[in-house]
Amino acid sequence: MEQYTLNLLIVGASFALYIGIAVWARAGSTSEFYAASRGVHPVTNGMATAADWMSAASFISMAGLIAFTGYDNSSFLMGWTGGYVLLALLLAPYLRKFGKFTVPEFIGDRFYSPTARLVAVACLIIASITYVIGQMTGVGVAFSRFLEVDKEIGLFIGAGIVFFYAVLGGMKGITYTQVAQYCVLILAYTVPAIFISLQLTGMALPPLGLFSEHVASGVPLLEKLDQVIADLGFNSYTGHHTNTFNMVLFTLSLMIGTAGLPHVIIRFFTVPKVADARWSAGWALVFIALLYLTAPAVGAMARLNLVDTIYPNGPTQDSLAYDERPDWMKNWEVTGLLKFEDKNGDGRIQFYNDKSESFAATAAANGWQGSELNVNRDILVLANPEIAQLPGWVIALVAAGGLAAALSTAAGLLLAISSAVSHDLIKGAINPKISEKGELLAARIAMAVAIVVATYLGLNPPGFAAQTVALAFGLAAASIFPALMMGIFSKRVNNKGAVAGMLAGLIFTLVYIFSYKGWLFIPGTNFLADTPENWIFGISPLSIGAIGAMLNFAVAIGISRMTDEPPQEIQDLVESIRIPRGAGAATTH
């Protein structure tokens, strides 16, 4: 059977499953649409949360970024997993006990201010839209290759699929669809990783294979990888070569951004009891660990396989002739995500670090005039089974998994956006007397508009999928996380402080990001080049969220100290949220 037909069968079957679940679990009330009637089992919710969390950034992009950089990009792993620990310990149970539908609703009630609620809506929408751009980028990459179409067409197809099942099902439909998507994506990620680990190291478990001996050379796999990329002028894979201060800030930004992401937090509003919220976070970590423990091995093995493909006899010998390139290269060239330019006219593919001054003499002696292969980082995981020449059904399974990862998170984000618009903005501020049917319609319209905006911005994303997602984490870290933390653990922070803090953190972080990435991420509108030499104090736009969060805390606490204390009933409310007494039964909405 042709690979294209096999792709269609497996991807089509997975989509049929998702759409069938959405129809079966269609939301008929606002409670079902926003919180699945608070009846989701903790294990089910943990699996759905893992699918919601492990987006295109985790599945498609993260291993690719690790593959091309190595240890320095381990920040993605440390930040994202560490953030879940913060979420489980510091936020999830307390927010569930408060018993509301949305994050802005909690902020509005805790800080006794409609203005605080509206500012939280703005923060949520900005962070979530940025996050959705990354998902739509991943959807376009996956669809473009496996349907053999241009990436823009792939993006439009993916947007149509998300529109159907997310708008129809709401939280109830999304929850059970995400359980199915988790099963698909974890199989799609681990099965090819096991095959490749066996090929390269003889070890079935990829995390152990990463530290095992490379069968062909007889040396440890990571040592072999360091050797071959050093021969091409690249930095060592296992070494640390970047700004340590920036790396720490980036990890911190991802951690607190994770704990402040609305689409993850609202998952904990779906369980019956407060204790279930903590158990849900624990189960989510278990399910997430299956992929995150595998990702470093996938990245390292993919990098080694890529170099071995281009230099079959080693980096010091002749490289692959372009006319003899394997089918996987031809297939990805169609998408525009893999490009070759024969700069020295020898008909062979040179792939090396042409920015290395120390390697320039070696390149010149070889007659090389620049690296000729441009490999988009987002394609590496999807291309990995083809590079390793795995069976066709594995390639098709990876296609289904990549799409499941992107679509599951996109659905969760769109729900967070629609809930904020319909429940917090329209019902909370514009039309409090709106009927339940009208609110449900408004939520679906808001979701549709968000899909259109995210699709448009996804055509020209501000970076690779994982980098775009990291920007969203920075925005959540700078605006939402501090407000939630102070709302739960500080009786003294008042409405004026909370509003000022959120605005300060959000505006500061947005201005910094837009200065380097372009205003509203529109290409060509940035006024500073996005290079380490131009970063203020060496702080990347991906890391600035941690500084924004510190500013948020400082402004909120400072203004609160200079103004009146919150009313006594608000202080009592904070006390009741924190104290475990009576925590078995959550407050109903």
CSV table of C-alpha atoms in Angstrom, one decimal, residues 310-556:
chain,number,residue,atom,x,y,z
A,310,ILE,CA,24.1,13.3,4.6
A,311,TYR,CA,27.6,11.9,5.4
A,312,PRO,CA,27.1,8.1,5.0
A,313,ASN,CA,30.9,7.5,5.3
A,314,GLY,CA,31.5,10.0,8.0
A,315,PRO,CA,31.8,13.8,8.1
A,316,THR,CA,35.4,13.7,6.8
A,317,GLN,CA,34.4,11.9,3.6
A,318,ASP,CA,32.3,12.9,0.6
A,319,SER,CA,28.7,14.0,1.4
A,320,LEU,CA,25.5,12.7,-0.2
A,321,ALA,CA,25.0,13.5,-3.9
A,322,TYR,CA,21.8,15.6,-4.3
A,323,ASP,CA,20.5,13.3,-7.1
A,324,GLU,CA,20.9,10.3,-4.7
A,325,ARG,CA,19.0,11.9,-1.9
A,326,PRO,CA,16.5,9.6,-0.1
A,327,ASP,CA,12.7,9.8,-0.7
A,328,TRP,CA,12.1,11.4,2.7
A,329,MET,CA,14.1,14.5,1.6
A,330,LYS,CA,12.1,14.7,-1.7
A,331,ASN,CA,8.8,14.4,0.2
A,332,TRP,CA,9.7,17.2,2.7
A,333,GLU,CA,11.0,19.5,-0.1
A,334,VAL,CA,7.5,19.6,-1.4
A,335,THR,CA,6.3,21.3,1.8
A,336,GLY,CA,9.0,24.0,1.6
A,337,LEU,CA,10.2,23.0,5.1
A,338,LEU,CA,13.4,21.4,3.7
A,339,LYS,CA,15.4,23.4,1.2
A,340,PHE,CA,18.7,22.7,-0.7
A,341,GLU,CA,20.9,25.3,-2.4
A,342,ASP,CA,24.0,24.1,-4.2
A,343,LYS,CA,26.3,27.0,-3.3
A,344,ASN,CA,29.5,25.5,-4.7
A,345,GLY,CA,28.0,23.7,-7.7
A,346,ASP,CA,29.4,20.3,-6.9
A,347,GLY,CA,26.0,18.5,-6.8
A,348,ARG,CA,26.6,17.3,-3.2
A,349,ILE,CA,24.8,18.3,0.0
A,350,GLN,CA,27.0,20.2,2.4
A,351,PHE,CA,25.6,20.5,5.9
A,352,TYR,CA,27.8,22.2,8.5
A,353,ASN,CA,28.1,25.2,10.8
A,354,ASP,CA,29.0,27.9,8.4
A,355,LYS,CA,28.9,30.5,11.2
A,356,SER,CA,31.8,29.0,13.0
A,357,GLU,CA,35.0,31.1,12.6
A,358,SER,CA,37.2,28.2,13.8
A,359,PHE,CA,35.7,25.9,11.2
A,360,ALA,CA,36.0,28.3,8.3
A,361,ALA,CA,39.5,27.2,7.2
A,362,THR,CA,38.4,23.6,7.1
A,363,ALA,CA,35.3,24.4,5.1
A,364,ALA,CA,37.4,26.5,2.6
A,365,ALA,CA,39.9,23.6,2.2
A,366,ASN,CA,37.0,21.3,1.4
A,367,GLY,CA,35.7,23.7,-1.3
A,368,TRP,CA,32.5,24.4,0.7
A,369,GLN,CA,30.9,27.8,0.3
A,370,GLY,CA,28.2,27.6,2.9
A,371,SER,CA,25.8,25.1,4.5
A,372,GLU,CA,23.4,24.0,1.7
A,373,LEU,CA,20.6,22.2,3.6
A,374,ASN,CA,18.0,24.3,5.5
A,375,VAL,CA,16.1,21.9,7.8
A,376,ASN,CA,13.1,23.4,9.6
A,377,ARG,CA,13.4,22.3,13.3
A,378,ASP,CA,9.7,21.4,13.4
A,379,ILE,CA,10.0,18.6,10.9
A,380,LEU,CA,12.5,16.4,12.6
A,381,VAL,CA,10.2,14.3,14.8
A,382,LEU,CA,7.8,13.8,11.9
A,383,ALA,CA,10.6,12.9,9.5
A,384,ASN,CA,12.4,10.7,12.1
A,385,PRO,CA,10.7,7.4,11.1
A,386,GLU,CA,11.4,8.1,7.4
A,387,ILE,CA,15.0,9.0,8.1
A,388,ALA,CA,15.4,5.7,10.0
A,389,GLN,CA,13.5,3.8,7.2
A,390,LEU,CA,10.9,2.4,9.5
A,391,PRO,CA,7.7,0.7,8.2
A,392,GLY,CA,5.0,2.7,6.5
A,393,TRP,CA,2.5,2.2,9.3
A,394,VAL,CA,4.9,3.8,11.8
A,395,ILE,CA,5.2,6.8,9.6
A,396,ALA,CA,1.4,7.1,9.4
A,397,LEU,CA,1.1,6.7,13.1
A,398,VAL,CA,3.5,9.5,13.7
A,399,ALA,CA,1.4,11.7,11.4
A,400,ALA,CA,-1.7,10.9,13.4
A,401,GLY,CA,0.1,11.6,16.7
A,402,GLY,CA,1.5,14.9,15.6
A,403,LEU,CA,-2.0,16.1,14.6
A,404,ALA,CA,-3.5,14.7,17.8
A,405,ALA,CA,-1.0,16.7,19.9
A,406,ALA,CA,-1.6,20.0,18.0
A,407,LEU,CA,-5.4,19.6,17.8
A,408,SER,CA,-5.9,18.6,21.4
A,409,THR,CA,-4.1,21.7,22.8
A,410,ALA,CA,-5.7,24.0,20.2
A,411,ALA,CA,-9.1,22.9,21.4
A,412,GLY,CA,-8.3,23.5,25.0
A,413,LEU,CA,-6.9,27.0,24.3
A,414,LEU,CA,-9.9,27.9,22.2
A,415,LEU,CA,-12.2,26.8,25.0
A,416,ALA,CA,-10.3,29.0,27.5
A,417,ILE,CA,-10.7,32.0,25.0
A,418,SER,CA,-14.4,31.4,24.3
A,419,SER,CA,-15.1,31.0,28.1
A,420,ALA,CA,-13.4,34.2,28.9
A,421,VAL,CA,-15.3,36.1,26.2
A,422,SER,CA,-18.8,34.7,26.8
A,423,HIS,CA,-18.7,34.1,30.5
A,424,ASP,CA,-16.4,36.8,31.8
A,425,LEU,CA,-16.8,39.6,29.2
A,426,ILE,CA,-20.4,39.2,27.9
A,427,LYS,CA,-22.1,37.8,30.9
A,428,GLY,CA,-19.8,39.3,33.5
A,429,ALA,CA,-19.7,42.8,32.2
A,430,ILE,CA,-21.8,43.5,29.1
A,431,ASN,CA,-25.1,41.6,29.5
A,432,PRO,CA,-25.4,39.9,32.9
A,433,LYS,CA,-29.0,38.9,32.1
A,434,ILE,CA,-28.1,36.9,29.0
A,435,SER,CA,-29.8,33.5,28.8
A,436,GLU,CA,-27.9,30.2,29.0
A,437,LYS,CA,-28.7,29.5,25.4
A,438,GLY,CA,-27.4,33.0,24.4
A,439,GLU,CA,-24.2,32.5,26.4
A,440,LEU,CA,-23.6,29.1,24.8
A,441,LEU,CA,-24.0,30.7,21.3
A,442,ALA,CA,-21.6,33.6,22.3
A,443,ALA,CA,-19.0,31.0,23.4
A,444,ARG,CA,-19.2,29.2,20.1
A,445,ILE,CA,-19.0,32.4,18.1
A,446,ALA,CA,-16.0,33.6,20.1
A,447,MET,CA,-14.2,30.2,19.5
A,448,ALA,CA,-14.8,30.5,15.8
A,449,VAL,CA,-13.4,34.0,15.7
A,450,ALA,CA,-10.3,32.9,17.7
A,451,ILE,CA,-9.7,30.1,15.2
A,452,VAL,CA,-9.8,32.5,12.3
A,453,VAL,CA,-7.3,34.9,14.1
A,454,ALA,CA,-5.0,32.1,15.1
A,455,THR,CA,-5.0,30.6,11.6
A,456,TYR,CA,-4.1,34.0,10.1
A,457,LEU,CA,-1.2,34.6,12.5
A,458,GLY,CA,-0.1,30.9,12.1
A,459,LEU,CA,0.7,31.6,8.4
A,460,ASN,CA,3.6,33.8,9.6
A,461,PRO,CA,4.5,32.5,13.1
A,462,PRO,CA,7.2,34.4,15.1
A,463,GLY,CA,9.3,31.3,15.5
A,464,PHE,CA,9.2,27.5,15.5
A,465,ALA,CA,6.2,26.0,17.3
A,466,ALA,CA,8.0,25.5,20.6
A,467,GLN,CA,9.5,29.0,20.5
A,468,THR,CA,6.1,30.6,19.8
A,469,VAL,CA,4.6,28.6,22.7
A,470,ALA,CA,7.4,29.8,24.9
A,471,LEU,CA,6.3,33.4,24.2
A,472,ALA,CA,2.8,32.5,25.4
A,473,PHE,CA,4.3,31.0,28.6
A,474,GLY,CA,6.2,34.3,29.2
A,475,LEU,CA,3.0,36.3,28.8
A,476,ALA,CA,1.1,34.0,31.2
A,477,ALA,CA,4.0,34.1,33.7
A,478,ALA,CA,4.1,37.9,33.7
A,479,SER,CA,0.4,38.5,34.0
A,480,ILE,CA,-1.8,35.7,35.3
A,481,PHE,CA,0.5,33.6,37.6
A,482,PRO,CA,1.3,36.4,40.0
A,483,ALA,CA,-2.3,37.4,40.3
A,484,LEU,CA,-3.3,33.8,41.1
A,485,MET,CA,-0.5,33.4,43.7
A,486,MET,CA,-1.3,36.6,45.5
A,487,GLY,CA,-5.0,36.0,45.3
A,488,ILE,CA,-4.6,32.6,47.1
A,489,PHE,CA,-1.7,33.3,49.5
A,490,SER,CA,-1.9,37.1,50.3
A,491,LYS,CA,-4.8,38.7,52.2
A,492,ARG,CA,-3.1,42.1,51.8
A,493,VAL,CA,-3.1,42.5,48.0
A,494,ASN,CA,-6.1,44.5,47.0
A,495,ASN,CA,-7.9,45.3,43.7
A,496,LYS,CA,-5.8,48.3,42.8
A,497,GLY,CA,-2.6,46.4,43.3
A,498,ALA,CA,-3.8,43.4,41.4
A,499,VAL,CA,-4.9,45.5,38.4
A,500,ALA,CA,-1.8,47.6,38.3
A,501,GLY,CA,0.4,44.5,38.7
A,502,MET,CA,-1.2,42.6,35.8
A,503,LEU,CA,-1.1,45.6,33.5
A,504,ALA,CA,2.6,46.3,34.4
A,505,GLY,CA,3.7,42.7,33.8
A,506,LEU,CA,1.7,42.3,30.6
A,507,ILE,CA,2.6,45.6,29.0
A,508,PHE,CA,6.3,45.3,29.9
A,509,THR,CA,6.5,41.8,28.5
A,510,LEU,CA,4.5,42.5,25.4
A,511,VAL,CA,6.6,45.6,24.5
A,512,TYR,CA,9.9,43.6,25.0
A,513,ILE,CA,8.7,40.7,22.9
A,514,PHE,CA,7.2,42.9,20.1
A,515,SER,CA,10.4,44.9,19.9
A,516,TYR,CA,12.2,41.8,18.8
A,517,LYS,CA,9.5,39.7,17.2
A,518,GLY,CA,7.4,42.4,15.5
A,519,TRP,CA,4.3,44.2,16.6
A,520,LEU,CA,1.4,41.7,16.8
A,521,PHE,CA,4.0,39.3,15.4
A,522,ILE,CA,3.7,40.9,12.0
A,523,PRO,CA,7.0,40.3,10.0
A,524,GLY,CA,9.1,43.3,9.5
A,525,THR,CA,7.6,45.5,12.2
A,526,ASN,CA,10.3,44.8,14.9
A,527,PHE,CA,12.8,47.6,15.5
A,528,LEU,CA,15.5,45.5,17.2
A,529,ALA,CA,17.2,42.5,15.6
A,530,ASP,CA,16.4,39.3,17.5
A,531,THR,CA,20.0,38.3,18.2
A,532,PRO,CA,21.9,37.7,21.5
A,533,GLU,CA,24.0,40.8,20.8
A,534,ASN,CA,20.9,43.0,20.9
A,535,TRP,CA,19.1,41.5,23.9
A,536,ILE,CA,19.1,43.8,27.0
A,537,PHE,CA,21.4,42.3,29.6
A,538,GLY,CA,21.4,39.1,27.5
A,539,ILE,CA,17.8,38.3,28.2
A,540,SER,CA,16.0,36.6,25.3
A,541,PRO,CA,12.4,37.6,24.4
A,542,LEU,CA,11.6,33.9,25.3
A,543,SER,CA,12.9,34.5,28.9
A,544,ILE,CA,11.5,38.0,29.6
A,545,GLY,CA,8.3,36.6,31.2
A,546,ALA,CA,10.2,35.8,34.5
A,547,ILE,CA,11.2,39.5,34.7
A,548,GLY,CA,7.7,40.6,33.9
A,549,ALA,CA,6.4,38.3,36.7
A,550,MET,CA,8.8,40.0,39.2
A,551,LEU,CA,7.6,43.4,38.1
A,552,ASN,CA,4.0,42.3,38.5
A,553,PHE,CA,4.6,41.1,42.1
A,554,ALA,CA,6.5,44.3,43.0
A,555,VAL,CA,3.9,46.7,41.6
A,556,ALA,CA,0.9,44.8,43.1
